[in-house]
Coordinates of C-alpha atoms (C1' of nucleotides) in Angstrom, one line a residue:
Chain A
M3 CA -22.2 19.5 -30.6
S4 CA -24.8 17.5 -30.7
S5 CA -26.8 16.2 -33.9
S6 CA -30.0 18.2 -32.2
D7 CA -27.8 21.5 -32.6
D8 CA -27.0 20.7 -36.3
V9 CA -30.8 20.0 -37.1
L10 CA -31.4 23.4 -35.5
K11 CA -28.5 25.2 -37.5
S12 CA -29.6 23.7 -40.5
L13 CA -33.3 24.9 -40.0
V14 CA -32.2 28.1 -39.2
S15 CA -30.0 28.2 -42.5
H16 CA -33.0 27.0 -44.6
A17 CA -35.4 29.4 -43.0
K18 CA -33.1 32.2 -44.0
E19 CA -32.2 31.1 -47.6
Y20 CA -35.9 30.5 -48.4
G21 CA -37.2 33.4 -47.2
F22 CA -39.2 32.5 -43.9
V23 CA -37.2 33.8 -41.1
F24 CA -34.5 36.4 -41.2
P25 CA -32.5 37.7 -38.4
S26 CA -33.4 41.2 -37.3
S27 CA -31.1 44.2 -38.8
E28 CA -28.8 41.8 -40.4
I29 CA -26.9 44.7 -42.0
Y30 CA -26.1 46.2 -38.7
D31 CA -24.8 43.1 -37.5
G32 CA -27.9 41.6 -36.1
L33 CA -30.1 42.6 -32.8
S34 CA -29.8 39.7 -30.1
A35 CA -32.7 37.2 -30.5
T36 CA -35.0 39.1 -32.9
Y37 CA -36.0 37.9 -36.0
D38 CA -38.1 39.0 -39.2
Y39 CA -40.4 37.2 -41.0
G40 CA -39.4 36.8 -44.8
P41 CA -42.1 36.1 -47.6
Y42 CA -42.9 32.7 -47.1
G43 CA -42.4 33.1 -43.2
V44 CA -45.3 35.6 -42.9
D45 CA -47.7 33.5 -45.1
L46 CA -47.2 30.4 -42.9
K47 CA -47.6 32.6 -39.9
N48 CA -50.7 33.9 -41.2
N49 CA -52.0 30.6 -42.0
I50 CA -51.3 29.2 -38.6
K51 CA -53.2 32.4 -37.1
A52 CA -56.0 31.6 -39.3
Y53 CA -56.2 27.8 -38.2
W54 CA -56.2 29.0 -34.5
W55 CA -58.9 31.7 -35.1
K56 CA -61.1 29.7 -37.1
A57 CA -60.9 26.4 -35.1
M58 CA -61.3 28.9 -31.9
V59 CA -63.7 31.7 -32.9
Q60 CA -65.2 30.5 -35.9
I61 CA -66.5 27.1 -34.7
H62 CA -67.3 28.0 -31.1
T63 CA -70.1 30.2 -30.9
N64 CA -69.4 30.9 -27.2
L65 CA -66.0 32.3 -28.5
V66 CA -65.7 36.0 -29.4
G67 CA -62.7 37.8 -30.8
L68 CA -60.7 41.2 -29.7
D69 CA -57.9 43.1 -30.7
S70 CA -56.7 45.3 -27.9
A71 CA -53.7 48.0 -27.8
I72 CA -50.4 46.9 -26.8
F73 CA -50.5 50.0 -24.5
M74 CA -52.4 50.0 -21.6
H75 CA -53.1 52.0 -18.7
P76 CA -50.2 51.2 -16.1
T77 CA -52.6 50.4 -13.5
T78 CA -53.2 47.5 -15.3
W79 CA -49.4 45.8 -14.8
K80 CA -50.1 46.7 -11.0
A81 CA -53.2 44.9 -10.8
S82 CA -51.7 41.8 -12.6
G83 CA -48.8 41.4 -10.6
H84 CA -46.2 42.2 -13.2
V85 CA -44.9 45.5 -11.8
D86 CA -44.3 44.1 -7.9
A87 CA -43.1 40.7 -9.1
F88 CA -40.6 41.4 -11.7
N89 CA -38.9 44.9 -10.6
D90 CA -35.6 43.9 -9.1
P91 CA -32.7 46.4 -9.2
L92 CA -29.2 44.2 -9.4
I93 CA -26.0 45.3 -8.6
D94 CA -22.8 43.2 -8.9
N95 CA -19.7 43.0 -7.0
K96 CA -16.6 42.8 -9.2
D97 CA -14.5 41.2 -7.0
S98 CA -17.0 38.4 -5.8
K99 CA -18.6 38.1 -8.7
K100 CA -22.0 37.9 -6.8
R101 CA -25.0 39.6 -7.6
Y102 CA -27.4 41.5 -5.1
R103 CA -30.6 43.3 -5.0
A104 CA -29.6 46.8 -4.6
D105 CA -32.3 47.6 -2.4
V106 CA -31.7 44.7 -0.2
L107 CA -28.2 45.8 0.5
I108 CA -29.5 49.4 1.4
E109 CA -32.0 47.6 3.9
E110 CA -29.3 45.7 5.3
Y111 CA -27.3 49.0 6.0
L112 CA -30.5 50.5 7.7
E113 CA -30.8 47.2 9.9
K114 CA -27.4 47.6 11.2
I115 CA -28.0 51.1 12.2
R116 CA -31.2 50.1 13.8
L117 CA -28.8 47.4 15.6
K118 CA -26.5 50.1 16.7
I119 CA -29.6 52.1 18.3
E120 CA -30.5 49.1 20.2
K121 CA -27.5 48.7 21.6
E122 CA -27.3 52.3 22.7
V123 CA -30.9 51.7 24.6
E124 CA -29.6 48.7 26.2
K125 CA -26.6 50.4 27.4
A126 CA -28.9 53.1 28.8
A127 CA -31.1 50.9 30.4
Q128 CA -28.6 49.5 32.2
R129 CA -27.4 52.7 33.4
F130 CA -30.5 54.2 34.5
G131 CA -32.1 50.7 35.7
D132 CA -35.7 50.9 36.4
S133 CA -36.4 54.2 36.0
F134 CA -35.3 54.4 32.2
D135 CA -38.1 55.9 29.9
R136 CA -37.3 54.1 26.7
D137 CA -39.6 56.4 24.6
M138 CA -38.2 59.3 26.3
Y139 CA -34.9 58.2 25.7
L140 CA -35.3 57.5 21.7
K141 CA -36.6 61.1 21.4
T142 CA -33.9 63.0 23.3
N143 CA -30.8 61.2 23.3
A144 CA -28.8 63.3 20.7
R145 CA -26.5 59.8 19.3
V146 CA -29.9 58.0 19.1
L147 CA -31.1 60.9 17.3
G148 CA -28.4 61.3 14.6
Y149 CA -28.9 57.2 14.1
A150 CA -32.7 58.0 13.4
E151 CA -32.0 61.0 11.5
E152 CA -29.4 58.9 9.2
M153 CA -31.9 56.0 8.8
D154 CA -34.5 58.5 7.9
Q155 CA -32.6 60.3 5.3
V156 CA -31.3 56.9 3.6
R157 CA -34.7 55.3 3.5
G158 CA -36.0 58.7 1.9
K159 CA -33.3 58.7 -0.5
M160 CA -33.7 54.9 -1.5
K161 CA -37.7 55.6 -1.7
A162 CA -36.8 58.5 -4.2
A163 CA -34.7 56.8 -6.3
L164 CA -36.7 53.4 -6.5
E165 CA -40.1 55.2 -7.2
A166 CA -38.3 57.2 -9.9
A167 CA -36.3 54.5 -11.0
D168 CA -33.3 56.4 -10.7
L169 CA -30.6 53.8 -11.1
E170 CA -27.8 56.2 -10.7
S171 CA -28.8 57.6 -7.6
L172 CA -29.6 54.2 -6.3
R173 CA -25.7 52.9 -6.9
Q174 CA -24.5 56.4 -5.6
L175 CA -26.3 55.9 -2.5
I176 CA -24.6 52.5 -2.0
V177 CA -21.3 54.1 -2.6
D178 CA -21.7 57.1 -0.4
L179 CA -22.8 54.8 2.6
G180 CA -19.4 52.8 1.8
I181 CA -21.6 49.3 1.7
V182 CA -19.2 46.9 1.1
C183 CA -20.2 43.3 -0.4
P184 CA -20.2 40.7 2.7
L185 CA -18.2 38.1 0.6
S186 CA -15.2 40.3 -0.8
G187 CA -15.3 43.0 1.3
S188 CA -15.0 45.3 -1.8
K189 CA -16.7 48.4 -2.6
N190 CA -16.0 47.5 -6.3
W191 CA -19.6 47.6 -7.6
T192 CA -21.1 47.6 -11.1
E193 CA -23.6 49.8 -12.4
V194 CA -27.3 49.2 -10.8
R195 CA -29.2 47.4 -13.6
Q196 CA -33.1 47.2 -13.5
F197 CA -34.1 43.6 -14.4
N198 CA -37.6 43.9 -15.2
L199 CA -39.9 41.6 -17.2
M200 CA -41.5 44.6 -19.0
F201 CA -40.5 47.1 -21.7
A202 CA -41.2 50.6 -20.2
T203 CA -41.5 53.4 -23.0
E204 CA -43.0 56.9 -22.6
L205 CA -46.6 58.2 -23.9
G206 CA -46.3 61.6 -24.9
S207 CA -43.7 64.2 -25.3
V208 CA -43.3 65.3 -21.3
S209 CA -40.8 62.7 -19.8
G210 CA -41.4 61.9 -16.0
E211 CA -43.2 59.4 -14.0
A212 CA -46.7 59.7 -14.8
S213 CA -46.1 59.1 -18.6
T214 CA -44.4 55.7 -17.9
I215 CA -46.2 53.1 -20.0
Y216 CA -45.5 49.5 -20.7
L217 CA -45.5 47.4 -23.6
R218 CA -47.9 44.5 -22.7
P219 CA -46.1 41.3 -21.6
E220 CA -49.5 39.2 -22.4
T221 CA -52.4 39.9 -24.4
A222 CA -54.6 38.5 -21.4
Q223 CA -55.3 41.8 -19.6
G224 CA -56.9 43.1 -22.8
S225 CA -59.2 40.6 -22.5
Y226 CA -60.1 41.2 -18.8
V227 CA -60.2 45.0 -18.8
N228 CA -62.7 44.5 -21.6
F229 CA -64.6 41.4 -20.1
L230 CA -67.6 43.6 -19.5
N231 CA -67.6 45.7 -22.7
V232 CA -67.4 42.3 -24.6
Q233 CA -70.0 40.4 -22.8
K234 CA -72.6 43.4 -22.9
S235 CA -71.8 44.8 -26.6
A236 CA -72.2 41.0 -28.0
R237 CA -74.6 39.6 -25.6
M238 CA -72.6 37.1 -24.3
K239 CA -73.7 34.8 -21.7
I240 CA -71.3 32.9 -19.0
P241 CA -69.7 30.7 -19.9
F242 CA -68.0 32.6 -22.7
G243 CA -64.9 33.4 -24.2
I244 CA -62.7 36.2 -25.6
A245 CA -59.8 35.2 -28.3
Q246 CA -57.0 37.3 -29.2
I247 CA -53.6 37.3 -31.2
G248 CA -51.2 39.8 -30.9
K249 CA -47.8 41.0 -30.0
A250 CA -46.4 40.8 -26.5
F251 CA -43.0 41.9 -25.1
R252 CA -40.6 40.5 -22.2
N253 CA -37.4 41.7 -21.4
E254 CA -36.1 37.8 -21.2
I255 CA -32.6 37.7 -19.4
I256 CA -31.3 35.2 -21.8
A257 CA -33.4 35.2 -25.1
R258 CA -32.3 32.7 -27.2
Q259 CA -32.7 29.3 -29.5
F260 CA -33.8 31.1 -32.7
I261 CA -37.3 32.1 -32.5
F262 CA -38.2 29.9 -29.5
R263 CA -37.6 32.8 -27.0
M264 CA -37.8 36.1 -28.2
R265 CA -38.1 39.4 -26.4
E266 CA -40.6 40.6 -29.0
F267 CA -43.2 37.7 -29.6
E268 CA -46.8 36.8 -30.7
Q269 CA -49.2 35.0 -28.4
M270 CA -52.7 33.5 -29.4
E271 CA -54.7 33.5 -26.2
M272 CA -58.2 32.7 -25.3
Q273 CA -59.7 33.5 -21.8
F274 CA -62.8 31.6 -21.0
F275 CA -65.0 32.9 -18.3
V276 CA -67.0 30.4 -16.4
R277 CA -69.2 30.2 -13.4
P278 CA -66.9 29.6 -10.4
G279 CA -66.8 25.8 -9.3
T280 CA -67.3 24.6 -13.1
E281 CA -63.9 25.7 -13.8
M282 CA -62.3 22.3 -13.8
E283 CA -64.6 21.0 -16.4
W284 CA -63.9 23.4 -18.5
F285 CA -60.2 23.2 -17.8
E286 CA -60.7 19.2 -19.0
Y287 CA -62.6 20.5 -22.3
W288 CA -59.9 23.2 -23.5
K289 CA -57.3 20.6 -22.5
N290 CA -58.6 18.1 -25.0
F291 CA -59.5 20.3 -27.5
R292 CA -56.6 22.2 -27.8
I293 CA -54.4 18.8 -28.2
K294 CA -56.6 17.6 -30.9
W295 CA -56.0 21.1 -32.5
H296 CA -52.4 20.3 -32.5
S297 CA -52.9 16.6 -33.5
V298 CA -54.9 16.6 -36.6
L299 CA -52.5 18.8 -38.1
G300 CA -50.4 15.6 -38.2
L301 CA -46.9 16.7 -37.1
G302 CA -46.6 13.2 -35.0
S303 CA -48.5 12.5 -32.0
Q304 CA -45.2 11.5 -30.2
N305 CA -44.1 15.0 -30.5
Y306 CA -46.7 15.8 -27.9
R307 CA -46.7 15.7 -24.5
F308 CA -48.5 17.1 -21.2
H309 CA -46.8 18.5 -18.6
D310 CA -48.8 19.3 -15.5
H311 CA -47.6 21.8 -13.1
I312 CA -47.1 20.9 -9.7
K313 CA -46.0 24.2 -8.4
L314 CA -48.9 26.7 -9.3
A315 CA -48.4 30.7 -10.0
H316 CA -49.9 32.6 -7.6
Y317 CA -53.1 33.3 -10.0
A318 CA -54.0 29.6 -10.7
N319 CA -55.5 26.6 -9.2
A320 CA -54.8 24.1 -12.0
A321 CA -52.2 24.4 -14.8
T322 CA -50.6 22.3 -17.4
D323 CA -48.5 22.9 -20.5
I324 CA -48.6 21.3 -24.0
E325 CA -45.0 20.5 -24.7
F326 CA -43.7 19.9 -28.2
N327 CA -40.3 17.8 -29.3
F328 CA -38.1 20.9 -30.5
P329 CA -34.8 20.3 -31.8
M330 CA -33.5 21.3 -28.6
G331 CA -35.9 18.9 -26.6
F332 CA -39.5 18.8 -25.2
K333 CA -40.5 22.6 -24.3
E334 CA -43.4 24.4 -23.7
L335 CA -45.5 25.2 -26.7
E336 CA -48.8 26.3 -25.0
G337 CA -50.2 26.6 -21.7
I338 CA -53.6 26.0 -20.1
H339 CA -54.5 27.6 -17.0
S340 CA -57.4 27.8 -14.6
R341 CA -56.5 31.6 -13.3
T342 CA -59.4 31.4 -11.0
D343 CA -60.8 34.7 -10.3
F344 CA -57.8 36.5 -9.3
D345 CA -57.1 38.9 -12.4
L346 CA -60.7 40.2 -12.7
K347 CA -60.9 40.7 -8.7
A348 CA -57.7 42.6 -8.8
H349 CA -59.0 44.7 -11.7
E350 CA -62.3 45.4 -9.6
T351 CA -60.2 46.6 -6.8
F352 CA -57.7 48.5 -8.9
S353 CA -60.3 50.3 -11.0
G354 CA -62.9 50.4 -8.3
R355 CA -65.2 49.1 -11.0
K356 CA -67.5 46.2 -10.6
Q357 CA -66.5 43.2 -12.8
Q358 CA -69.3 40.8 -12.1
Y359 CA -71.7 39.2 -14.0
F360 CA -75.4 38.7 -13.0
D361 CA -76.0 35.0 -13.6
P362 CA -79.8 34.6 -14.6
E363 CA -80.3 31.2 -13.9
L364 CA -78.7 31.8 -10.5
Q365 CA -80.2 34.8 -9.8
E366 CA -77.2 36.4 -8.3
S367 CA -73.9 38.3 -9.4
Y368 CA -70.7 36.9 -9.2
I369 CA -67.0 37.5 -10.5
P370 CA -66.4 34.7 -13.0
Y371 CA -63.3 32.3 -12.8
V372 CA -61.1 32.0 -15.9
V373 CA -59.8 29.1 -18.0
E374 CA -56.9 30.5 -20.2
T375 CA -55.3 28.8 -23.4
A376 CA -52.1 30.6 -24.4
I377 CA -50.0 29.5 -27.5
G378 CA -46.7 31.1 -28.5
L379 CA -47.1 31.9 -32.5
D380 CA -43.9 31.9 -32.9
R381 CA -43.4 28.8 -31.1
M382 CA -46.0 27.1 -33.1
F383 CA -44.2 28.2 -36.3
L384 CA -40.8 26.6 -35.0
A385 CA -43.0 23.3 -34.3
V386 CA -44.3 23.3 -37.6
M387 CA -40.9 23.9 -39.3
S388 CA -38.7 21.7 -37.1
A389 CA -41.3 18.9 -37.4
S390 CA -41.6 19.1 -41.1
Y391 CA -37.8 19.6 -42.0
T392 CA -36.4 16.6 -43.5
E393 CA -33.3 15.9 -45.5
E394 CA -34.2 12.6 -47.6
K395 CA -31.9 10.4 -49.1
L396 CA -33.8 8.9 -52.3
E397 CA -33.6 5.4 -53.9
D398 CA -31.5 6.7 -56.7
G399 CA -28.6 7.9 -54.3
S400 CA -30.0 11.6 -54.6
E401 CA -30.9 14.0 -51.7
R402 CA -33.8 16.2 -51.2
T403 CA -34.6 18.8 -48.9
L404 CA -38.2 18.7 -48.2
L405 CA -40.3 20.8 -46.1
A406 CA -43.4 18.5 -45.4
L407 CA -45.7 21.5 -43.9
P408 CA -49.1 20.5 -43.2
R409 CA -50.5 21.3 -46.5
W410 CA -53.3 23.7 -45.0
L411 CA -50.9 25.7 -43.6
A412 CA -48.3 25.9 -46.5
P413 CA -47.3 29.4 -47.8
V414 CA -47.4 28.3 -51.3
K415 CA -50.0 25.6 -52.0
L416 CA -49.7 25.2 -55.9
A417 CA -46.9 25.5 -58.6
I418 CA -48.2 25.2 -62.1
L419 CA -45.5 24.1 -64.3
P420 CA -45.4 23.9 -68.1
L421 CA -43.5 21.0 -69.0
L422 CA -41.8 23.0 -71.6
K423 CA -41.5 26.7 -72.3
K424 CA -42.7 26.2 -75.6
D425 CA -45.4 24.9 -78.0
G426 CA -48.4 26.5 -76.1
L427 CA -47.4 24.9 -72.9
P428 CA -46.9 28.0 -71.2
E429 CA -50.0 29.9 -72.3
L430 CA -52.3 26.8 -70.9
A431 CA -50.4 26.6 -67.9
L432 CA -51.1 30.5 -67.2
D433 CA -54.6 30.1 -67.9
I434 CA -54.9 27.6 -65.4
F435 CA -52.6 29.7 -63.1
K436 CA -54.7 32.7 -63.4
K437 CA -57.8 30.6 -62.5
L438 CA -56.4 29.1 -59.5
R439 CA -54.8 31.8 -58.1
L440 CA -58.2 33.2 -56.9
D441 CA -58.4 30.2 -54.6
Y442 CA -55.0 29.4 -53.4
T443 CA -51.8 30.9 -53.1
C444 CA -50.1 29.8 -56.4
Q445 CA -46.7 30.0 -58.3
Y446 CA -46.0 29.8 -62.0
D447 CA -42.5 28.7 -62.8
E448 CA -41.0 27.7 -66.2
K449 CA -37.5 28.3 -65.4
D450 CA -35.0 25.1 -65.4
A451 CA -35.7 21.3 -65.9
I452 CA -38.7 20.1 -64.3
G453 CA -37.2 18.1 -61.6
K454 CA -35.2 21.1 -60.8
R455 CA -38.4 23.2 -60.3
Y456 CA -40.3 20.3 -58.1
R457 CA -37.4 20.3 -56.0
R458 CA -37.6 24.2 -55.6
Q459 CA -41.2 23.8 -54.5
D460 CA -39.9 20.9 -52.0
A461 CA -37.6 23.2 -50.3
I462 CA -40.6 25.7 -49.5
G463 CA -43.0 23.0 -48.6
T464 CA -45.5 23.3 -51.7
P465 CA -47.7 20.6 -51.3
Y466 CA -48.9 20.0 -54.9
C467 CA -47.4 20.6 -58.3
I468 CA -49.3 20.9 -61.4
T469 CA -47.7 20.0 -64.8
I470 CA -48.9 20.7 -67.9
D471 CA -47.5 18.7 -71.0
H472 CA -48.3 18.3 -74.8
Q473 CA -50.9 15.7 -73.9
S474 CA -52.7 18.3 -71.7
L475 CA -53.6 20.5 -75.0
E476 CA -55.3 17.5 -76.6
D477 CA -57.1 15.7 -73.6
G478 CA -57.4 18.4 -71.1
M479 CA -55.8 16.5 -68.3
V480 CA -52.7 17.6 -66.3
T481 CA -50.2 15.7 -63.8
L482 CA -50.9 16.5 -60.3
R483 CA -47.4 15.4 -58.3
D484 CA -47.8 15.0 -54.5
R485 CA -44.9 16.6 -52.6
D486 CA -44.3 14.0 -50.1
S487 CA -44.7 11.0 -52.0
M488 CA -43.6 12.3 -55.3
S489 CA -46.1 10.2 -56.9
Q490 CA -48.0 11.7 -59.9
E491 CA -51.9 11.2 -61.2
R492 CA -53.5 12.7 -64.0
I493 CA -56.8 14.7 -63.7
P494 CA -59.1 16.5 -65.9
I495 CA -58.5 20.4 -65.7
Q496 CA -62.2 20.8 -65.0
D497 CA -62.4 18.5 -62.0
L498 CA -59.1 20.3 -60.1
K499 CA -61.2 22.7 -57.8
G500 CA -63.1 19.8 -56.3
W501 CA -59.6 17.9 -56.0
L502 CA -57.8 20.7 -54.4
H503 CA -60.8 21.4 -52.1
Q504 CA -60.7 18.3 -50.9
R505 CA -57.1 18.4 -50.1
L506 CA -56.5 22.1 -49.1
D507 CA -59.4 23.7 -47.7
M508 CA -59.2 24.4 -44.2
S509 CA -62.8 23.6 -43.7
V510 CA -62.1 20.2 -44.1
L511 CA -59.5 20.2 -41.5
L512 CA -61.8 22.0 -39.1
E513 CA -64.3 19.4 -39.5
Q514 CA -62.2 16.8 -37.8
L515 CA -62.4 19.4 -34.7
T516 CA -66.1 19.1 -34.4
Chain B
rG24 C1' -22.3 39.0 -15.9
rC25 C1' -18.3 34.4 -16.4
rG26 C1' -16.4 30.4 -19.5
rG27 C1' -16.0 28.2 -24.4
rG28 C1' -17.0 28.6 -29.8
rA29 C1' -17.4 31.5 -34.2
rG30 C1' -17.6 35.8 -37.9
rU31 C1' -14.7 35.1 -45.9
rA32 C1' -20.8 35.5 -51.7
rG33 C1' -28.0 34.2 -50.6
rC34 C1' -26.3 29.0 -48.1
rU35 C1' -22.3 25.4 -46.9
rC36 C1' -17.1 26.3 -46.4
rA37 C1' -12.0 26.3 -48.5
rG38 C1' -7.7 29.9 -48.3
rC39 C1' -5.1 31.7 -42.4
rU40 C1' 3.6 28.8 -41.8
rG41 C1' 1.8 36.8 -44.9
rG42 C1' 2.8 37.4 -51.8
rC43 C1' -0.8 37.2 -58.7
rU44 C1' -7.3 40.9 -59.9
rA45 C1' -10.0 36.5 -52.7
rG46 C1' -11.6 31.1 -54.4
rA47 C1' -15.3 26.4 -54.5
rG48 C1' -19.8 24.0 -54.5
rC49 C1' -25.0 25.0 -54.4
rA50 C1' -28.4 29.1 -55.1
rU51 C1' -29.6 33.4 -58.0
rU52 C1' -30.3 36.0 -63.2
rA53 C1' -30.2 35.7 -68.8
rG54 C1' -29.8 32.1 -72.9
rC55 C1' -29.6 27.2 -75.1
rC56 C1' -30.9 21.9 -74.5
rU57 C1' -34.9 19.0 -72.9
rU58 C1' -42.3 15.6 -73.4
rC59 C1' -42.1 14.4 -65.9
rC60 C1' -38.1 14.2 -60.5
rA61 C1' -31.2 17.9 -58.5
rA62 C1' -26.1 18.2 -59.7
rG63 C1' -26.5 18.8 -69.1
rC64 C1' -24.3 23.3 -72.0
rU65 C1' -23.1 28.9 -72.2
rA66 C1' -22.6 33.7 -70.0
rA67 C1' -23.9 37.0 -66.0
rG68 C1' -24.6 38.9 -61.4
rG69 C1' -22.7 38.8 -56.1
rG70 C1' -17.7 39.9 -51.4
rU71 C1' -15.4 47.0 -47.3
rC72 C1' -13.0 38.6 -46.0
rG73 C1' -17.7 41.6 -38.9
rC74 C1' -15.2 46.8 -37.5
rG75 C1' -11.1 49.7 -35.9
rG76 C1' -5.9 50.7 -35.0
rG77 C1' -0.9 48.5 -35.5
rU78 C1' 3.4 45.7 -37.7
rU79 C1' 5.3 45.4 -42.9
rC80 C1' 7.4 46.7 -49.4
rG81 C1' 2.7 44.1 -48.8
rA82 C1' -2.5 41.8 -44.1
rA83 C1' -8.5 37.5 -45.2
rU84 C1' -4.0 35.6 -43.0
rC85 C1' 0.2 38.3 -37.4
rC86 C1' -0.6 41.6 -32.8
rC87 C1' -3.8 44.9 -30.3
rG88 C1' -8.7 46.8 -29.2
rU89 C1' -13.7 46.5 -30.2
rC90 C1' -18.6 44.4 -32.0
rU91 C1' -21.8 41.1 -32.9
rC92 C1' -23.5 36.0 -33.1
rC93 C1' -24.1 30.8 -31.1
rC94 C1' -23.4 27.0 -26.9
rG95 C1' -23.4 26.2 -21.7
rC96 C1' -23.7 28.3 -16.5
rU97 C1' -26.2 32.2 -13.4
rC98 C1' -31.3 34.5 -13.7
rC99 C1' -36.3 33.6 -15.3
rA100 C1' -43.3 31.1 -16.5

RNA sequence: GCGGGAGUAGCUCAGCUGGCUAGAGCAUUAGCCUUCCAAGCUAAGGGUCGCGGGUUCGAAUCCCGUCUCCCGCUCCA
């Protein structure tokens, strides 16, 4: 075990113990790669979302929001390419341990029959010489007709099984045909399993093909199919963008590394529609803006790097990842893609509805090009947690566990602590607590020694503690204790709001982006 | 799917050559003490020792099966 594994392990433990992330369905032994967000986790997550939403939708006048449904018309995924690209029925041979595509095995079988027909034809051609009529022979020879008949039957069965996603029949077909593994020569097959990126479920109570529906594997398509709705209803002019935060689902073959790769996850995506030919300028703009969004949080610039794609997906003409230095190493945190007009064009074809924008400056209509920014919310959560989590050794030899979260994102912003649980200190502290909780998430704590309470707040990343002592009763001043430096300063109670505003309000952070 | 590792309290673990009502530290709760940085005092709560079966007078411990999680490989935006 390397130390990076230990870091991740400690982080997982800490996240569970302090109510950030729990393994899902834990009382039933858990569910692989599925996690629940606890009381502090959900606040941290919500704060990340708020930061993203404000930075994107609120401060960009050319961005608007959308919250489209997780269910979408099945044709959506045909148009996007997801159905065809990730729909392989796979079967394993138990002896050779080799994995095959079931349909390919059957295709190869069909090819063998076809070769047999060819052989018959060749033989006949030799027999009949120049008078040989190939077409006539194919239509009349009993043996050839038998082969052809078998091919038709097999092909029909395979097609039916594939279209109905009937894996049992597909396997039965392989068994019935006596197909053997090219390597081991055995017929010792496993079940046929569908490796599909998308989760299928059924809409309505009547089962059958027509009601098969998918849980969306990305939120982007919701923005594409609503492109014209949004453009018209919000009176948007190109260039403009649609932002969306929401859950997405992918049937990853391996889903691991804590919340880094989950089958159910949340995305923060933005689709920016531009005039064709201008996409690279906007690609650059969003690339710069997105890295700025990350850097002002202060997780450390050395933890980020760009990774430009050399091999591009079918829909893209430029792509880069923002990678983050996770405990497992640098991994993709966010993707910025120039997706061309691939998606809108496909939807126009499949739906038969024009997906075009009339550009008043050019006096012409076109399908816009799209620049996408897509960040994994759970990955961002993990990035924030892992960069913030530290086990400190203090000068006096003691240790403390510190979650140095960016203070705007901290689930609890303030802890209000009476130094002693008597002499009227709790009363004043509660008084302050009740006022501050209107603006910030606060905790009131009067239990245990003051040092212990500070450490408790350090563990959940509370940036500031406000301590009320006897002197506070006389001079109206309180102690503000800083989480990271542990330094203290006295400030008047009436100055608290202004002091806190400068340090905690997101508007101050957003200002750095403009 | 293959290989490796691991399942005992909320967390980290001990116990595992079979044998008292299954433990420790931290955490939690209640109270005490304390005027500013954990490990002060008292008490309490919390565990079907992953699950099932077997061997035995007796199983957390031995045997068999099974499930789950983690890591690597395979696969893969």
